[in-house]
């Protein structure tokens, strides 16, 4: 039945028998699909009114030159908050798209060097205030199979987080290199670090170690959830090592079947 979804489990039963358990999970997966559709639709519908509000706020702040300091301050705050809401909606849409992604990862190769050049440019712009010492060490010959928009989203989220959660003047290293037949990516910072008790839940939607602080950084709380889904789609997973007050390392390994080395294939 094409409308049914089943889950299978095989277990050892006694000495020489196997037990096959088939569970009908159609209802659960149907509800999950409905939830995903709902989130995608709501996000999409919220986009237009927010763009209109933001547009008018921008026009008003330029046109109304005689506004009182209070009105000026209120308008600035409204602009900041609508921008935050827009960023949150964009992240929700990215997440829904990745969750529903049927794009085949083996159909396209990604020029990671070009991608990292862009991420580096954006990171340096974001870093102006914090003045971290950021270094990118990128292997130019390492090309992979995958979905570029997704990979870029994952890598930039990890780099931007390191910038946000490292006190000014910190050191951030971004590495992309070959490791055996796999490809290894890491962002290492000497920032705030994260207590062990949070690590397990960090990639859940909207999970934050310090809610007030994360809000100030302007993050949506969806960044690591996006990373988790992208990596899952690319046969990988996020590895987090961290110590409070010392710093964090967020890394992943892409398996050999996704690695396509420029030199050997040209
Ligand atoms: P946010 O939008 O809050 O940054 P994320 O999903 O990207 O959401 O991250 C979840 C939480 O993980 C953050 O709120 C922060 O507490 C913690 N975190 C993420 N990256 C780092 C890092 N490099 N150093 C310390 N804490 C981090």
PDB file of C-alpha atoms and ligand atoms in Angstrom:
ATOM      1  CA  UNK A   1       0.000   0.000   0.000  1.00  0.00           C
ATOM      2  CA  UNK A   2       1.727   3.225  -1.164  1.00  0.00           C
ATOM      3  CA  UNK A   3      -0.119   5.299   1.467  1.00  0.00           C
ATOM      4  CA  UNK A   4       1.261   3.318   4.359  1.00  0.00           C
ATOM      5  CA  UNK A   5       4.608   3.724   6.091  1.00  0.00           C
ATOM      6  CA  UNK A   6       6.113   0.854   8.023  1.00  0.00           C
ATOM      7  CA  UNK A   7       9.034   0.574  10.416  1.00  0.00           C
ATOM      8  CA  UNK A   8      10.899  -2.737  10.591  1.00  0.00           C
ATOM      9  CA  UNK A   9      12.988  -4.201  13.379  1.00  0.00           C
ATOM     10  CA  UNK A  10      14.731  -7.543  13.447  1.00  0.00           C
ATOM     11  CA  UNK A  11      15.699  -8.950  16.844  1.00  0.00           C
ATOM     12  CA  UNK A  12      17.378 -12.111  18.038  1.00  0.00           C
ATOM     13  CA  UNK A  13      14.796 -14.479  19.557  1.00  0.00           C
ATOM     14  CA  UNK A  14      16.166 -17.300  21.608  1.00  0.00           C
ATOM     15  CA  UNK A  15      19.245 -19.164  20.353  1.00  0.00           C
ATOM     16  CA  UNK A  16      18.551 -19.612  16.678  1.00  0.00           C
ATOM     17  CA  UNK A  17      15.476 -17.605  15.792  1.00  0.00           C
ATOM     18  CA  UNK A  18      14.831 -14.092  14.573  1.00  0.00           C
ATOM     19  CA  UNK A  19      11.858 -11.957  15.388  1.00  0.00           C
ATOM     20  CA  UNK A  20      10.626  -9.476  12.758  1.00  0.00           C
ATOM     21  CA  UNK A  21       8.533  -6.607  14.115  1.00  0.00           C
ATOM     22  CA  UNK A  22       6.601  -4.523  11.607  1.00  0.00           C
ATOM     23  CA  UNK A  23       5.036  -1.324  12.932  1.00  0.00           C
ATOM     24  CA  UNK A  24       2.522   0.755  11.015  1.00  0.00           C
ATOM     25  CA  UNK A  25       3.745   4.336  11.528  1.00  0.00           C
ATOM     26  CA  UNK A  26       1.569   5.866   8.775  1.00  0.00           C
ATOM     27  CA  UNK A  27      -0.319   8.125  11.172  1.00  0.00           C
ATOM     28  CA  UNK A  28       2.863   9.414  12.821  1.00  0.00           C
ATOM     29  CA  UNK A  29       4.529  10.207   9.519  1.00  0.00           C
ATOM     30  CA  UNK A  30       1.318  11.780   8.192  1.00  0.00           C
ATOM     31  CA  UNK A  31       1.187  14.112  11.207  1.00  0.00           C
ATOM     32  CA  UNK A  32       4.874  14.911  10.765  1.00  0.00           C
ATOM     33  CA  UNK A  33       4.236  15.819   7.100  1.00  0.00           C
ATOM     34  CA  UNK A  34       1.328  18.043   8.157  1.00  0.00           C
ATOM     35  CA  UNK A  35       3.520  19.808  10.691  1.00  0.00           C
ATOM     36  CA  UNK A  36       6.216  20.427   8.098  1.00  0.00           C
ATOM     37  CA  UNK A  37       3.702  21.757   5.554  1.00  0.00           C
ATOM     38  CA  UNK A  38       2.116  23.982   8.169  1.00  0.00           C
ATOM     39  CA  UNK A  39       5.428  25.539   9.199  1.00  0.00           C
ATOM     40  CA  UNK A  40       6.421  26.058   5.570  1.00  0.00           C
ATOM     41  CA  UNK A  41       3.083  27.698   4.709  1.00  0.00           C
ATOM     42  CA  UNK A  42       2.966  29.962   7.760  1.00  0.00           C
ATOM     43  CA  UNK A  43       6.536  31.097   7.147  1.00  0.00           C
ATOM     44  CA  UNK A  44       5.767  31.832   3.551  1.00  0.00           C
ATOM     45  CA  UNK A  45       2.612  33.783   4.399  1.00  0.00           C
ATOM     46  CA  UNK A  46       4.416  35.888   7.028  1.00  0.00           C
ATOM     47  CA  UNK A  47       7.052  36.988   4.566  1.00  0.00           C
ATOM     48  CA  UNK A  48       4.965  39.472   2.575  1.00  0.00           C
ATOM     49  CA  UNK A  49       3.429  41.498   5.438  1.00  0.00           C
ATOM     50  CA  UNK A  50       6.830  41.760   7.086  1.00  0.00           C
ATOM     51  CA  UNK A  51       8.438  43.022   3.894  1.00  0.00           C
ATOM     52  CA  UNK A  52       5.711  45.693   3.659  1.00  0.00           C
ATOM     53  CA  UNK A  53       6.139  46.772   7.306  1.00  0.00           C
ATOM     54  CA  UNK A  54       9.891  46.930   6.932  1.00  0.00           C
ATOM     55  CA  UNK A  55       9.626  48.894   3.703  1.00  0.00           C
ATOM     56  CA  UNK A  56       7.368  51.534   5.294  1.00  0.00           C
ATOM     57  CA  UNK A  57       9.586  51.789   8.353  1.00  0.00           C
ATOM     58  CA  UNK A  58      12.602  52.442   6.173  1.00  0.00           C
ATOM     59  CA  UNK A  59      10.741  55.098   4.172  1.00  0.00           C
ATOM     60  CA  UNK A  60       9.394  56.758   7.340  1.00  0.00           C
ATOM     61  CA  UNK A  61      12.773  56.945   9.002  1.00  0.00           C
ATOM     62  CA  UNK A  62      14.125  58.856   5.993  1.00  0.00           C
ATOM     63  CA  UNK A  63      11.056  60.984   5.140  1.00  0.00           C
ATOM     64  CA  UNK A  64      10.040  62.109   8.612  1.00  0.00           C
ATOM     65  CA  UNK A  65      12.932  64.391   9.477  1.00  0.00           C
ATOM     66  CA  UNK A  66      11.226  66.236  12.331  1.00  0.00           C
ATOM     67  CA  UNK A  67      10.460  63.227  14.486  1.00  0.00           C
ATOM     68  CA  UNK A  68      11.122  63.450  18.217  1.00  0.00           C
ATOM     69  CA  UNK A  69      14.084  61.494  19.663  1.00  0.00           C
ATOM     70  CA  UNK A  70      11.608  59.058  21.227  1.00  0.00           C
ATOM     71  CA  UNK A  71       9.874  58.351  17.906  1.00  0.00           C
ATOM     72  CA  UNK A  72      13.279  58.003  16.240  1.00  0.00           C
ATOM     73  CA  UNK A  73      14.368  55.462  18.852  1.00  0.00           C
ATOM     74  CA  UNK A  74      11.078  53.571  18.653  1.00  0.00           C
ATOM     75  CA  UNK A  75      11.336  53.347  14.878  1.00  0.00           C
ATOM     76  CA  UNK A  76      14.892  52.063  15.038  1.00  0.00           C
ATOM     77  CA  UNK A  77      13.829  49.373  17.489  1.00  0.00           C
ATOM     78  CA  UNK A  78      10.887  48.409  15.266  1.00  0.00           C
ATOM     79  CA  UNK A  79      13.230  48.124  12.286  1.00  0.00           C
ATOM     80  CA  UNK A  80      15.626  45.916  14.260  1.00  0.00           C
ATOM     81  CA  UNK A  81      12.821  43.652  15.434  1.00  0.00           C
ATOM     82  CA  UNK A  82      11.201  43.290  11.994  1.00  0.00           C
ATOM     83  CA  UNK A  83      14.615  42.424  10.547  1.00  0.00           C
ATOM     84  CA  UNK A  84      15.015  39.775  13.266  1.00  0.00           C
ATOM     85  CA  UNK A  85      11.625  38.359  12.441  1.00  0.00           C
ATOM     86  CA  UNK A  86      12.538  38.297   8.752  1.00  0.00           C
ATOM     87  CA  UNK A  87      15.766  36.419   9.516  1.00  0.00           C
ATOM     88  CA  UNK A  88      13.823  33.937  11.646  1.00  0.00           C
ATOM     89  CA  UNK A  89      11.320  33.328   8.845  1.00  0.00           C
ATOM     90  CA  UNK A  90      14.098  32.877   6.296  1.00  0.00           C
ATOM     91  CA  UNK A  91      15.691  30.263   8.597  1.00  0.00           C
ATOM     92  CA  UNK A  92      12.339  28.509   9.059  1.00  0.00           C
ATOM     93  CA  UNK A  93      11.950  28.367   5.284  1.00  0.00           C
ATOM     94  CA  UNK A  94      15.491  27.038   4.831  1.00  0.00           C
ATOM     95  CA  UNK A  95      14.782  24.365   7.440  1.00  0.00           C
ATOM     96  CA  UNK A  96      11.483  23.331   5.806  1.00  0.00           C
ATOM     97  CA  UNK A  97      13.170  23.189   2.423  1.00  0.00           C
ATOM     98  CA  UNK A  98      15.957  20.966   3.736  1.00  0.00           C
ATOM     99  CA  UNK A  99      13.517  18.709   5.571  1.00  0.00           C
ATOM    100  CA  UNK A 100      11.540  18.254   2.365  1.00  0.00           C
ATOM    101  CA  UNK A 101      14.616  18.103   0.155  1.00  0.00           C
ATOM    102  CA  UNK A 102      14.504  15.366  -2.395  1.00  0.00           C
ATOM    103  CA  UNK A 103      17.446  16.833  -4.263  1.00  0.00           C
ATOM    104  CA  UNK A 104      19.898  14.080  -5.015  1.00  0.00           C
ATOM    105  CA  UNK A 105      23.244  14.737  -3.432  1.00  0.00           C
ATOM    106  CA  UNK A 106      25.204  12.884  -6.120  1.00  0.00           C
ATOM    107  CA  UNK A 107      23.900  14.963  -9.018  1.00  0.00           C
ATOM    108  CA  UNK A 108      26.065  18.042  -8.455  1.00  0.00           C
ATOM    109  CA  UNK A 109      29.586  18.739  -7.349  1.00  0.00           C
ATOM    110  CA  UNK A 110      30.359  21.747  -5.173  1.00  0.00           C
ATOM    111  CA  UNK A 111      33.348  23.991  -5.712  1.00  0.00           C
ATOM    112  CA  UNK A 112      34.101  24.354  -2.023  1.00  0.00           C
ATOM    113  CA  UNK A 113      36.934  26.855  -2.637  1.00  0.00           C
ATOM    114  CA  UNK A 114      34.541  29.360  -4.218  1.00  0.00           C
ATOM    115  CA  UNK A 115      31.980  28.693  -1.538  1.00  0.00           C
ATOM    116  CA  UNK A 116      34.456  29.256   1.284  1.00  0.00           C
ATOM    117  CA  UNK A 117      35.714  32.465  -0.361  1.00  0.00           C
ATOM    118  CA  UNK A 118      32.175  33.823  -0.027  1.00  0.00           C
ATOM    119  CA  UNK A 119      31.722  32.575   3.526  1.00  0.00           C
ATOM    120  CA  UNK A 120      35.073  34.170   4.431  1.00  0.00           C
ATOM    121  CA  UNK A 121      34.014  37.523   2.945  1.00  0.00           C
ATOM    122  CA  UNK A 122      30.755  37.506   4.892  1.00  0.00           C
ATOM    123  CA  UNK A 123      32.534  36.403   8.071  1.00  0.00           C
ATOM    124  CA  UNK A 124      35.047  39.245   7.787  1.00  0.00           C
ATOM    125  CA  UNK A 125      32.223  41.774   7.353  1.00  0.00           C
ATOM    126  CA  UNK A 126      30.449  40.364  10.407  1.00  0.00           C
ATOM    127  CA  UNK A 127      33.700  40.363  12.353  1.00  0.00           C
ATOM    128  CA  UNK A 128      34.376  44.108  12.021  1.00  0.00           C
ATOM    129  CA  UNK A 129      33.150  44.916  15.524  1.00  0.00           C
ATOM    130  CA  UNK A 130      34.528  41.833  17.268  1.00  0.00           C
ATOM    131  CA  UNK A 131      37.996  42.023  15.728  1.00  0.00           C
ATOM    132  CA  UNK A 132      38.643  38.309  16.043  1.00  0.00           C
ATOM    133  CA  UNK A 133      41.632  36.770  14.455  1.00  0.00           C
ATOM    134  CA  UNK A 134      39.939  34.538  11.853  1.00  0.00           C
ATOM    135  CA  UNK A 135      41.924  32.219   9.609  1.00  0.00           C
ATOM    136  CA  UNK A 136      40.624  30.013   6.795  1.00  0.00           C
ATOM    137  CA  UNK A 137      42.800  27.042   5.820  1.00  0.00           C
ATOM    138  CA  UNK A 138      41.122  25.522   2.784  1.00  0.00           C
ATOM    139  CA  UNK A 139      42.330  22.658   0.598  1.00  0.00           C
ATOM    140  CA  UNK A 140      41.651  23.919  -2.954  1.00  0.00           C
ATOM    141  CA  UNK A 141      41.573  20.428  -4.502  1.00  0.00           C
ATOM    142  CA  UNK A 142      38.785  19.045  -2.409  1.00  0.00           C
ATOM    143  CA  UNK A 143      35.492  18.991  -4.320  1.00  0.00           C
ATOM    144  CA  UNK A 144      32.424  17.162  -3.057  1.00  0.00           C
ATOM    145  CA  UNK A 145      29.089  15.864  -4.265  1.00  0.00           C
ATOM    146  CA  UNK A 146      26.198  17.675  -2.608  1.00  0.00           C
ATOM    147  CA  UNK A 147      23.690  20.506  -2.581  1.00  0.00           C
ATOM    148  CA  UNK A 148      25.597  23.789  -2.575  1.00  0.00           C
ATOM    149  CA  UNK A 149      22.957  26.039  -0.953  1.00  0.00           C
ATOM    150  CA  UNK A 150      22.607  23.568   1.896  1.00  0.00           C
ATOM    151  CA  UNK A 151      26.339  23.136   2.442  1.00  0.00           C
ATOM    152  CA  UNK A 152      26.889  26.890   2.400  1.00  0.00           C
ATOM    153  CA  UNK A 153      24.140  27.366   4.947  1.00  0.00           C
ATOM    154  CA  UNK A 154      25.674  24.732   7.244  1.00  0.00           C
ATOM    155  CA  UNK A 155      29.255  26.016   7.028  1.00  0.00           C
ATOM    156  CA  UNK A 156      28.340  29.691   7.373  1.00  0.00           C
ATOM    157  CA  UNK A 157      26.115  28.987  10.378  1.00  0.00           C
ATOM    158  CA  UNK A 158      29.035  27.319  12.167  1.00  0.00           C
ATOM    159  CA  UNK A 159      31.452  30.132  11.303  1.00  0.00           C
ATOM    160  CA  UNK A 160      28.986  32.899  12.271  1.00  0.00           C
ATOM    161  CA  UNK A 161      28.212  31.157  15.574  1.00  0.00           C
ATOM    162  CA  UNK A 162      31.919  31.088  16.413  1.00  0.00           C
ATOM    163  CA  UNK A 163      32.045  34.840  15.764  1.00  0.00           C
ATOM    164  CA  UNK A 164      28.941  35.499  17.883  1.00  0.00           C
ATOM    165  CA  UNK A 165      29.899  33.343  20.845  1.00  0.00           C
ATOM    166  CA  UNK A 166      33.549  34.364  21.143  1.00  0.00           C
ATOM    167  CA  UNK A 167      34.428  37.508  23.126  1.00  0.00           C
ATOM    168  CA  UNK A 168      36.140  40.315  21.122  1.00  0.00           C
ATOM    169  CA  UNK A 169      39.702  39.636  20.026  1.00  0.00           C
ATOM    170  CA  UNK A 170      39.351  35.844  20.039  1.00  0.00           C
ATOM    171  CA  UNK A 171      40.881  33.345  17.662  1.00  0.00           C
ATOM    172  CA  UNK A 172      38.802  31.378  15.169  1.00  0.00           C
ATOM    173  CA  UNK A 173      40.206  28.746  12.841  1.00  0.00           C
ATOM    174  CA  UNK A 174      38.282  27.300   9.901  1.00  0.00           C
ATOM    175  CA  UNK A 175      39.685  24.116   8.376  1.00  0.00           C
ATOM    176  CA  UNK A 176      38.678  22.156   5.292  1.00  0.00           C
ATOM    177  CA  UNK A 177      40.979  19.309   4.414  1.00  0.00           C
ATOM    178  CA  UNK A 178      41.342  15.737   3.348  1.00  0.00           C
ATOM    179  CA  UNK A 179      41.437  13.112   6.063  1.00  0.00           C
ATOM    180  CA  UNK A 180      42.145   9.608   4.750  1.00  0.00           C
ATOM    181  CA  UNK A 181      39.535   9.248   1.979  1.00  0.00           C
ATOM    182  CA  UNK A 182      37.074  11.604   3.655  1.00  0.00           C
ATOM    183  CA  UNK A 183      36.749  15.382   3.856  1.00  0.00           C
ATOM    184  CA  UNK A 184      36.997  17.129   7.203  1.00  0.00           C
ATOM    185  CA  UNK A 185      35.540  20.511   8.141  1.00  0.00           C
ATOM    186  CA  UNK A 186      36.073  22.236  11.485  1.00  0.00           C
ATOM    187  CA  UNK A 187      35.480  25.583  13.124  1.00  0.00           C
ATOM    188  CA  UNK A 188      37.575  26.018  16.256  1.00  0.00           C
ATOM    189  CA  UNK A 189      37.123  28.997  18.571  1.00  0.00           C
ATOM    190  CA  UNK A 190      38.508  30.039  21.945  1.00  0.00           C
ATOM    191  CA  UNK A 191      35.211  31.586  23.004  1.00  0.00           C
ATOM    192  CA  UNK A 192      32.521  31.000  25.645  1.00  0.00           C
ATOM    193  CA  UNK A 193      32.403  27.218  25.357  1.00  0.00           C
ATOM    194  CA  UNK A 194      29.343  25.138  26.243  1.00  0.00           C
ATOM    195  CA  UNK A 195      28.619  23.061  29.324  1.00  0.00           C
ATOM    196  CA  UNK A 196      28.373  19.283  28.715  1.00  0.00           C
ATOM    197  CA  UNK A 197      24.770  19.186  29.881  1.00  0.00           C
ATOM    198  CA  UNK A 198      23.659  21.298  26.896  1.00  0.00           C
ATOM    199  CA  UNK A 199      25.563  19.475  24.172  1.00  0.00           C
ATOM    200  CA  UNK A 200      23.014  16.758  23.536  1.00  0.00           C
ATOM    201  CA  UNK A 201      20.158  19.206  22.939  1.00  0.00           C
ATOM    202  CA  UNK A 202      22.059  21.910  21.069  1.00  0.00           C
ATOM    203  CA  UNK A 203      20.796  20.958  17.602  1.00  0.00           C
ATOM    204  CA  UNK A 204      17.123  21.017  18.635  1.00  0.00           C
ATOM    205  CA  UNK A 205      15.045  23.816  17.153  1.00  0.00           C
ATOM    206  CA  UNK A 206      15.188  26.972  19.308  1.00  0.00           C
ATOM    207  CA  UNK A 207      17.412  25.368  21.939  1.00  0.00           C
ATOM    208  CA  UNK A 208      19.783  27.980  23.363  1.00  0.00           C
ATOM    209  CA  UNK A 209      22.215  27.894  26.251  1.00  0.00           C
ATOM    210  CA  UNK A 210      21.491  31.480  27.240  1.00  0.00           C
ATOM    211  CA  UNK A 211      18.261  32.738  25.728  1.00  0.00           C
ATOM    212  CA  UNK A 212      18.735  36.411  26.529  1.00  0.00           C
ATOM    213  CA  UNK A 213      22.247  36.460  25.156  1.00  0.00           C
ATOM    214  CA  UNK A 214      21.465  34.575  21.984  1.00  0.00           C
ATOM    215  CA  UNK A 215      18.606  36.965  21.266  1.00  0.00           C
ATOM    216  CA  UNK A 216      21.023  39.863  21.480  1.00  0.00           C
ATOM    217  CA  UNK A 217      23.256  38.247  18.864  1.00  0.00           C
ATOM    218  CA  UNK A 218      20.220  38.251  16.562  1.00  0.00           C
ATOM    219  CA  UNK A 219      20.296  34.493  15.952  1.00  0.00           C
ATOM    220  CA  UNK A 220      17.092  32.623  15.176  1.00  0.00           C
ATOM    221  CA  UNK A 221      17.851  29.589  17.352  1.00  0.00           C
ATOM    222  CA  UNK A 222      17.567  27.420  14.256  1.00  0.00           C
ATOM    223  CA  UNK A 223      21.176  27.558  13.056  1.00  0.00           C
ATOM    224  CA  UNK A 224      22.420  24.257  14.473  1.00  0.00           C
ATOM    225  CA  UNK A 225      19.166  22.548  13.591  1.00  0.00           C
ATOM    226  CA  UNK A 226      19.748  23.567   9.971  1.00  0.00           C
ATOM    227  CA  UNK A 227      23.326  22.248  10.204  1.00  0.00           C
ATOM    228  CA  UNK A 228      22.102  18.921  11.589  1.00  0.00           C
ATOM    229  CA  UNK A 229      19.582  18.421   8.771  1.00  0.00           C
ATOM    230  CA  UNK A 230      22.039  19.414   6.042  1.00  0.00           C
ATOM    231  CA  UNK A 231      24.642  16.973   7.373  1.00  0.00           C
ATOM    232  CA  UNK A 232      22.073  14.238   7.719  1.00  0.00           C
ATOM    233  CA  UNK A 233      21.168  14.773   4.074  1.00  0.00           C
ATOM    234  CA  UNK A 234      24.884  14.452   3.210  1.00  0.00           C
ATOM    235  CA  UNK A 235      25.428  11.176   5.114  1.00  0.00           C
ATOM    236  CA  UNK A 236      27.206  12.927   7.952  1.00  0.00           C
ATOM    237  CA  UNK A 237      26.639  14.329  11.445  1.00  0.00           C
ATOM    238  CA  UNK A 238      27.801  17.224  13.575  1.00  0.00           C
ATOM    239  CA  UNK A 239      30.505  16.617  16.141  1.00  0.00           C
ATOM    240  CA  UNK A 240      30.773  19.128  19.017  1.00  0.00           C
ATOM    241  CA  UNK A 241      33.582  19.353  21.531  1.00  0.00           C
ATOM    242  CA  UNK A 242      33.520  22.162  23.994  1.00  0.00           C
ATOM    243  CA  UNK A 243      34.763  23.413  27.366  1.00  0.00           C
ATOM    244  CA  UNK A 244      33.247  26.360  29.214  1.00  0.00           C
ATOM    245  CA  UNK A 245      35.623  29.324  29.180  1.00  0.00           C
ATOM    246  CA  UNK A 246      38.053  27.538  26.822  1.00  0.00           C
ATOM    247  CA  UNK A 247      36.234  27.302  23.521  1.00  0.00           C
ATOM    248  CA  UNK A 248      34.498  24.967  21.107  1.00  0.00           C
ATOM    249  CA  UNK A 249      35.144  22.844  18.084  1.00  0.00           C
ATOM    250  CA  UNK A 250      32.286  22.123  15.690  1.00  0.00           C
ATOM    251  CA  UNK A 251      33.262  19.646  13.008  1.00  0.00           C
ATOM    252  CA  UNK A 252      31.987  17.082  10.526  1.00  0.00           C
ATOM    253  CA  UNK A 253      33.417  14.468   8.223  1.00  0.00           C
ATOM    254  CA  UNK A 254      31.995  13.870   4.764  1.00  0.00           C
ATOM    255  CA  UNK A 255      32.300  10.204   3.825  1.00  0.00           C
ATOM    256  CA  UNK A 256      34.517   8.996   0.934  1.00  0.00           C
ATOM    257  CA  UNK A 257      31.572   8.474  -1.435  1.00  0.00           C
ATOM    258  CA  UNK A 258      30.926  12.236  -1.440  1.00  0.00           C
ATOM    259  CA  UNK A 259      34.540  13.248  -1.958  1.00  0.00           C
ATOM    260  CA  UNK A 260      35.600  13.986  -5.514  1.00  0.00           C
ATOM    261  CA  UNK A 261      39.168  15.161  -5.859  1.00  0.00           C
ATOM    262  CA  UNK A 262      39.775  17.668  -8.657  1.00  0.00           C
ATOM    263  CA  UNK A 263      43.251  16.393  -9.561  1.00  0.00           C
ATOM    264  CA  UNK A 264      42.404  12.749  -9.881  1.00  0.00           C
ATOM    265  CA  UNK A 265      39.322  13.298 -12.045  1.00  0.00           C
ATOM    266  CA  UNK A 266      40.580  16.006 -14.459  1.00  0.00           C
TER     267      UNK A 266
HETATM  268  P1  LIG B   1      21.396  30.838  17.773  1.00  0.00           P
HETATM  269  O1  LIG B   1      20.582  31.538  16.740  1.00  0.00           O
HETATM  270  O2  LIG B   1      20.888  31.057  19.166  1.00  0.00           O
HETATM  271  O3  LIG B   1      22.855  31.090  17.613  1.00  0.00           O
HETATM  272  P2  LIG B   1      22.026  28.080  17.020  1.00  0.00           P
HETATM  273  O4  LIG B   1      21.134  26.920  16.757  1.00  0.00           O
HETATM  274  O5  LIG B   1      22.952  28.494  15.927  1.00  0.00           O
HETATM  275  O6  LIG B   1      21.087  29.276  17.484  1.00  0.00           O
HETATM  276  O7  LIG B   1      22.893  27.749  18.303  1.00  0.00           O
HETATM  277  C1  LIG B   1      22.252  27.233  19.465  1.00  0.00           C
HETATM  278  C2  LIG B   1      22.991  27.637  20.729  1.00  0.00           C
HETATM  279  O8  LIG B   1      24.253  26.986  20.781  1.00  0.00           O
HETATM  280  C3  LIG B   1      23.326  29.121  20.805  1.00  0.00           C
HETATM  281  O9  LIG B   1      22.241  29.877  21.305  1.00  0.00           O
HETATM  282  C4  LIG B   1      24.526  29.133  21.732  1.00  0.00           C
HETATM  283  O10 LIG B   1      24.084  29.114  23.074  1.00  0.00           O
HETATM  284  C5  LIG B   1      25.215  27.806  21.435  1.00  0.00           C
HETATM  285  N1  LIG B   1      26.386  27.931  20.527  1.00  0.00           N
HETATM  286  C6  LIG B   1      26.400  27.742  19.187  1.00  0.00           C
HETATM  287  N2  LIG B   1      27.634  27.899  18.681  1.00  0.00           N
HETATM  288  C7  LIG B   1      28.441  28.203  19.733  1.00  0.00           C
HETATM  289  C8  LIG B   1      29.858  28.475  19.882  1.00  0.00           C
HETATM  290  N3  LIG B   1      30.707  28.464  18.842  1.00  0.00           N
HETATM  291  N4  LIG B   1      30.311  28.737  21.145  1.00  0.00           N
HETATM  292  C9  LIG B   1      29.471  28.742  22.218  1.00  0.00           C
HETATM  293  N5  LIG B   1      28.147  28.487  22.139  1.00  0.00           N
HETATM  294  C10 LIG B   1      27.633  28.223  20.927  1.00  0.00           C
END
